[in-house]
Amino acid sequence: EAQVTQNPRYLITVTGKKLTVTCSQNMNHEYMSWYRQDPGLGLRQIYYSMNVEVTDKGDVPEGYKVSRKEKRNFPLILESPSPNQTSLYFCASSLPGPGTDTQYFGPGTRLTVL
Amino acid sequence: GESVGLHLPTLSVQEGDNSIINCAYSNSASDYFIWYKQESGKGPQFIIDIRSNMDKRQGQRVTVLLNKTVKHLSLQIAATQPGDSAVYFCAEGGSGGFKTIFGAGTRLFVKA
């Protein structure tokens, strides 16, 4: 089944404790992206990657890192989480780019930073 | 700057009626627009898209209209069903880049 998977689905952590949220897709998509969703703000793009070893900042990249060592995986790293990063996070993937094709979204990761 | 906005945060319709969800965008160079549906506890799901060289596109029970003159697009859902209850997002892509900009979303309630 074609899908985007995220782990963990739920995470409660404390300020400053490094964490990684994994994202994997099995559709051989070149493009992958991370979003955060907050009430009243819709989805805001954090980082995106057009292909392996190619990443770029979205609209809200501060406090986040990403890597794209393999085509199928695009982990989101919070080196020192803070309470304002409490949010619902979505990973997405698509063919060459969102400007040319629809994105497929993962189920989401709900993160709480205390 | 670029923005994609929605006119109404919530919309309530009677089952069987048609629904219209509106969206405004500000970047006149945008050339690709997408509507997503997000059900509670799930990620956004593609509904329909339209490119800037089109005014209208139809899918199964859904139609997207694009008015480039006033930078407005709408999603029309025919014979709205309880399963259509969700939050609907319009999104803008293209413009020569790879970013996607989402609107804040409209929550659709379907009354039985």
Coordinates of C-alpha atoms in Angstrom, one line a residue, chain B residues 6 8-12 21 38-40 85-88 104-109:
Chain B
L6 CA -10.3 31.7 3.5
L8 CA -15.2 31.8 6.5
P9 CA -13.8 29.7 9.2
T10 CA -16.9 27.5 9.5
L11 CA -19.7 26.4 7.2
S12 CA -22.8 24.5 8.1
I21 CA -16.0 26.9 0.2
Q38 CA -8.7 16.8 6.6
E39 CA -10.8 14.6 8.8
S40 CA -10.4 14.5 12.5
S85 CA -17.8 16.9 7.4
A86 CA -14.1 17.9 7.7
V87 CA -11.8 20.8 7.5
Y88 CA -11.0 21.9 3.9
A104 CA -6.1 28.5 7.5
G105 CA -8.9 26.1 6.7
T106 CA -12.7 26.0 6.7
R107 CA -14.6 23.6 8.9
L108 CA -17.6 22.1 7.1
F109 CA -20.5 20.8 9.3

